Amino acid sequence: MENVITKPQPKRVFTKLKFIKSEQTGAIISFVSQNPKTGQIRGVRQDEPYPKKICILDRQLVNEILLNTLYEATLIPMTNKDGYVVIEATPVQFKATIETTYVPKAVYQVVVKFGNKTIQFDPKDGRKDSVKKIAECRRILETRVDVRDLPQVLEDFEEATYNLIRKYEQDGFIYRWG
C-alpha cells in the first residue's frame, strides 16, 4: 500500500450573499465578515464597517448570477489569498402572500409581499403604470426568481386583481385595460 499524501479539503462555508459588480474590475463579487466571538461567517454589504473578505465566483457561475438577488451560497477559502470562492449559489425563494384591500369608492389595492419586497396593484391611486396596470404588475412578478411557487402566485394575483376590478367598476369607476 502506497502512502498517498492528500491535500486537505478546504472548509466549506454556507451563508447568504447578494452580488454586485465591482467598480474596479467589472467582476461579480460579494463580501463576507466573520463574527469575532462566534466565528460565524455571513454576507455583508461592501460599505459595512466590519472587517470583510471578498467572495469571487467560480467560472461556472459567472453567467448564472443576478445582481441584487439573495442567494444561499457555498464558499471555499481561496488558496494563497484572503477571500473566498463561491462554488454554489441558489436564489433564496420566499413564500408570497397576497392581500386585497377594498373600501368602496376609496381604496382598491392588491399587495403581493415576499421577503422584504412588496409589489402593489392600485388602479385608483397608483401613480405609475407598474402600479396601475395588471399587465405591468404581472410582468414585474414574472421576472422574480425569489418567489416560491411563482406560477401559483401569478394565478392568485390575477384572480385577486380581476375580482377587485369588478368591484371597482361596480362602484362606478372605469378601469383602462390598455
C-alpha angles and dihedrals in degrees: 000000000000124000103239117190109212125197111242113253111252113253111258119226123202120203144131119265141180116205130221134184113256113242091211102046106013089234121137108251144162137191137231133192129201120226105234093214103042099024089227115151118215137170117263137180120261093246095053113121094229122104104264143184127218123247119207127189126253109244091250092061100046096096095039102058123096118206119244094016121124114241136188099230138192115209136188125195117261115247113244092357137085104245145054140269117223106225099171132024128175123179113249110240122209129203109249125221123201119207126185120203116193124174108165112253091353118057128026113168141147113190126191114198127188129157104334093323128105128193114191133197113198116162094181107044103015111126100197131049088241087067102031101046124069092210093054093048090048092049090054091049093048091059094055117106092181098070117097115225092007097179091057092045090052091049092049091046092053092047091050093047094047091049089050093048090052089056091043091055093043087057089059102263125126118227114210106219096186 
